Every structure is written in structure tokens, then in C-alpha cells.
Amino acid sequence: MFENLEVRPMFEDQVHERHQFTITVDGTDYQGLFHEGEIHWFNPHPKHTFEESHVEALESQVHEKISQHLEEQQQ
């Protein structure tokens, strides 16, 4: 569904640590934060471009990929 996923830690080893991510969908970059299992999108929000069902599927894939990334980082 998306071409790539980049994940960067923010505020590492601090109380408000979270991960910023960037994905590319159909040539457009979307960014957001992943914190406590929730995705918080920056602008542009994918819901401005895609139908709700498409955004939900996209978020599901992003959640899965980031969770895998974080597990690999902990090993």
C-alpha cells in the first residue's frame, strides 16, 4: 500500500519519547507520530486524499510495521 517507511526516535530516553515516521503513498509523503500505540498524523492528513476505509487499512499497516521496527530495535 505504501512504498517506504522511515522511523526516527524523538526525545530518546526521556519521559515523552515517541517515534516520528514518514511514509510515501502514491508519490506523496505523509508524516506522523507513533506514541503509546496510536498514530497522530501531521498535515497533510491522508484522510484529505483517501477514503476512510483506505486510511484505516493504511494505519493498520503502519502500526504493524512500526511495531516490528520497535521490536527489532529492542533486540
Coordinates of N, CA, C and O in Angstrom, one line a residue:
M1 N 0.8 -1.2 0.0 CA 0.0 0.0 0.0 C 0.9 1.3 0.0 O 0.5 2.2 -0.6
F2 N 2.0 1.2 0.7 CA 2.9 2.4 0.7 C 4.3 1.9 0.2 O 4.6 0.7 0.4
E3 N 5.1 2.8 -0.3 CA 6.4 2.5 -0.9 C 7.5 2.3 0.1 O 8.3 1.4 0.0
N4 N 7.5 3.2 1.2 CA 8.6 3.0 2.2 C 8.1 3.6 3.5 O 7.1 4.3 3.6
L5 N 8.8 3.2 4.5 CA 8.6 3.7 5.9 C 9.9 4.0 6.5 O 10.8 3.2 6.6
E6 N 10.0 5.2 7.0 CA 11.2 5.6 7.8 C 10.7 6.0 9.2 O 9.7 6.7 9.4
V7 N 11.4 5.5 10.2 CA 11.1 5.7 11.6 C 12.3 6.3 12.3 O 13.4 5.8 12.2
R8 N 12.0 7.4 13.0 CA 13.1 8.1 13.7 C 12.6 8.3 15.2 O 11.5 8.8 15.4
P9 N 13.5 8.0 16.2 CA 13.1 8.3 17.5 C 13.2 9.8 17.8 O 14.0 10.5 17.3
M10 N 12.3 10.2 18.7 CA 12.3 11.6 19.2 C 12.3 11.6 20.7 O 11.7 10.7 21.3
F11 N 13.1 12.5 21.3 CA 13.2 12.6 22.7 C 13.6 11.3 23.3 O 13.1 10.8 24.4
E12 N 14.6 10.7 22.7 CA 15.1 9.4 23.2 C 15.5 9.4 24.7 O 16.1 10.3 25.2
D13 N 15.1 8.3 25.4 CA 15.4 8.1 26.8 C 14.8 9.2 27.7 O 15.3 9.5 28.7
Q14 N 13.8 9.9 27.2 CA 13.1 10.9 28.0 C 11.6 10.4 28.3 O 11.1 9.5 27.6
V15 N 11.0 11.1 29.2 CA 9.6 10.7 29.5 C 8.7 10.8 28.3 O 7.8 9.9 28.1
H16 N 8.8 11.8 27.5 CA 7.9 11.9 26.3 C 8.5 11.4 25.0 O 8.3 11.9 24.0
E17 N 9.3 10.3 25.2 CA 9.8 9.6 24.0 C 8.7 9.1 23.1 O 7.7 8.6 23.5
R18 N 8.9 9.3 21.8 CA 8.0 8.8 20.8 C 8.8 8.6 19.5 O 9.9 8.9 19.4
H19 N 8.1 8.1 18.5 CA 8.7 7.9 17.2 C 8.0 8.6 16.1 O 6.8 8.6 16.0
Q20 N 8.8 9.4 15.3 CA 8.2 10.0 14.1 C 8.4 9.1 12.9 O 9.5 8.5 12.8
F21 N 7.4 9.1 12.0 CA 7.6 8.3 10.9 C 7.2 9.1 9.6 O 6.5 10.1 9.7
T22 N 7.7 8.6 8.5 CA 7.4 9.1 7.2 C 7.1 8.0 6.3 O 7.8 7.0 6.2
I23 N 5.9 8.1 5.6 CA 5.6 7.0 4.6 C 5.3 7.7 3.2 O 5.0 8.9 3.2
T24 N 5.5 7.0 2.1 CA 5.2 7.5 0.8 C 4.1 6.7 0.2 O 4.2 5.5 0.1
V25 N 3.0 7.4 -0.1 CA 1.8 6.7 -0.7 C 1.5 7.4 -2.0 O 1.3 8.6 -2.0
D26 N 1.6 6.7 -3.1 CA 1.3 7.2 -4.5 C 2.1 8.5 -4.7 O 1.6 9.5 -5.3
G27 N 3.4 8.5 -4.3 CA 4.3 9.6 -4.6 C 4.1 10.8 -3.6 O 4.9 11.7 -3.7
T28 N 3.2 10.7 -2.6 CA 3.1 11.8 -1.6 C 3.6 11.3 -0.3 O 3.3 10.2 0.2
D29 N 4.4 12.2 0.4 CA 4.9 11.8 1.7 C 3.9 12.3 2.8 O 3.4 13.4 2.7
Y30 N 3.7 11.4 3.7 CA 2.9 11.7 4.9 C 3.7 11.4 6.1 O 4.5 10.5 6.2
Q31 N 3.6 12.3 7.1 CA 4.3 12.1 8.4 C 3.4 12.1 9.6 O 2.3 12.6 9.5
G32 N 3.9 11.5 10.6 CA 3.1 11.5 11.9 C 4.0 11.0 13.0 O 5.2 10.7 12.9
L33 N 3.3 10.9 14.2 CA 4.0 10.4 15.4 C 3.3 9.1 15.8 O 2.1 9.0 15.6
F34 N 4.1 8.2 16.3 CA 3.6 6.9 16.9 C 3.9 7.0 18.3 O 5.1 7.1 18.7
H35 N 2.9 7.0 19.2 CA 3.1 7.1 20.6 C 2.0 6.3 21.4 O 0.8 6.5 21.1
E36 N 2.5 5.4 22.2 CA 1.6 4.6 23.0 C 0.6 3.8 22.2 O -0.6 3.8 22.5
G37 N 1.0 3.3 21.0 CA 0.2 2.5 20.1 C -0.8 3.3 19.3 O -1.6 2.8 18.6
E38 N -0.7 4.7 19.3 CA -1.6 5.5 18.5 C -0.8 6.3 17.4 O 0.3 6.6 17.7
I39 N -1.5 6.5 16.3 CA -0.9 7.3 15.2 C -1.5 8.7 15.2 O -2.7 8.8 15.3
H40 N -0.6 9.7 15.2 CA -1.1 11.1 15.2 C -0.5 11.7 13.9 O 0.8 11.9 13.8
W41 N -1.3 11.9 12.9 CA -0.8 12.4 11.6 C -0.5 13.9 11.7 O -1.2 14.7 12.3
F42 N 0.5 14.3 10.9 CA 0.8 15.7 10.6 C 0.0 16.1 9.3 O -0.6 15.2 8.7
N43 N 0.0 17.3 9.0 CA -0.6 17.7 7.7 C 0.4 17.5 6.6 O 1.6 17.8 6.8
P44 N 0.0 17.0 5.4 CA -1.4 16.6 5.1 C -1.8 15.3 5.7 O -1.0 14.4 5.8
H45 N -3.0 15.3 6.2 CA -3.5 14.0 6.7 C -4.0 13.2 5.6 O -4.7 13.7 4.6
P46 N -3.8 11.9 5.6 CA -4.2 11.0 4.5 C -5.7 11.0 4.3 O -6.2 10.8 3.2
K47 N -6.5 11.4 5.3 CA -8.0 11.4 5.1 C -8.4 12.5 4.2 O -9.5 12.5 3.7
H48 N -7.5 13.5 3.9 CA -7.9 14.5 2.9 C -7.8 14.0 1.5 O -8.3 14.6 0.6
T49 N -7.1 12.9 1.3 CA -6.8 12.4 0.0 C -7.6 11.0 -0.3 O -8.0 10.8 -1.4
F50 N -7.7 10.2 0.8 CA -8.2 8.9 0.6 C -9.5 8.7 1.4 O -9.8 9.4 2.3
E51 N -10.3 7.7 1.0 CA -11.5 7.3 1.7 C -11.1 6.8 3.1 O -10.0 6.3 3.3
E52 N -12.1 6.8 4.0 CA -11.8 6.4 5.4 C -11.3 4.9 5.5 O -10.4 4.6 6.2
S53 N -11.9 4.1 4.7 CA -11.5 2.6 4.7 C -10.1 2.5 4.2 O -9.3 1.6 4.8
H54 N -9.6 3.3 3.3 CA -8.3 3.2 2.8 C -7.3 3.7 3.9 O -6.2 3.2 4.1
V55 N -7.7 4.8 4.6 CA -6.9 5.3 5.7 C -6.8 4.3 6.8 O -5.7 4.1 7.4
E56 N -7.9 3.6 7.2 CA -7.8 2.6 8.2 C -6.9 1.5 7.8 O -6.1 1.0 8.7
A57 N -6.9 1.0 6.6 CA -6.0 0.0 6.1 C -4.6 0.5 6.2 O -3.7 -0.3 6.6
L58 N -4.4 1.7 5.8 CA -3.0 2.3 5.8 C -2.5 2.3 7.2 O -1.4 1.9 7.5
E59 N -3.3 2.8 8.2 CA -2.9 2.9 9.6 C -2.6 1.5 10.2 O -1.7 1.4 11.0
S60 N -3.4 0.5 9.8 CA -3.2 -0.8 10.2 C -1.8 -1.3 9.8 O -1.0 -1.9 10.6
Q61 N -1.4 -1.1 8.5 CA -0.1 -1.5 8.0 C 1.0 -0.7 8.7 O 2.0 -1.2 9.0
V62 N 0.8 0.6 8.9 CA 1.8 1.5 9.6 C 2.0 1.0 11.0 O 3.2 0.8 11.5
H63 N 0.9 0.7 11.7 CA 1.0 0.2 13.1 C 1.8 -1.1 13.1 O 2.7 -1.3 14.0
E64 N 1.5 -2.0 12.2 CA 2.2 -3.3 12.2 C 3.7 -3.1 11.9 O 4.6 -3.7 12.6
K65 N 4.0 -2.3 10.9 CA 5.5 -2.1 10.5 C 6.2 -1.4 11.6 O 7.4 -1.7 11.9
I66 N 5.7 -0.4 12.3 CA 6.4 0.3 13.3 C 6.6 -0.6 14.5 O 7.6 -0.6 15.2
S67 N 5.5 -1.4 14.9 CA 5.7 -2.3 16.0 C 6.8 -3.3 15.7 O 7.6 -3.6 16.6
Q68 N 6.9 -3.8 14.5 CA 8.0 -4.7 14.1 C 9.3 -4.0 14.2 O 10.3 -4.5 14.7
H69 N 9.4 -2.8 13.7 CA 10.6 -2.0 13.8 C 11.1 -1.8 15.3 O 12.3 -1.9 15.6
L70 N 10.1 -1.5 16.1 CA 10.5 -1.2 17.5 C 10.9 -2.5 18.2 O 11.8 -2.5 19.1
E71 N 10.3 -3.7 17.9 CA 10.7 -4.9 18.4 C 12.2 -5.3 18.0 O 13.0 -5.7 18.8
E72 N 12.5 -5.0 16.7 CA 13.9 -5.3 16.2 C 14.9 -4.4 17.0 O 16.0 -4.8 17.2
Q73 N 14.5 -3.2 17.3 CA 15.4 -2.2 17.9 C 15.7 -2.7 19.4 O 16.8 -2.4 19.9
Q74 N 14.7 -3.3 20.0 CA 14.9 -3.7 21.4 C 15.8 -5.0 21.5 O 16.3 -5.3 22.6
Q75 N 16.0 -5.7 20.4 CA 16.8 -6.9 20.5 C 18.2 -6.7 20.4 O 18.9 -5.9 20.1

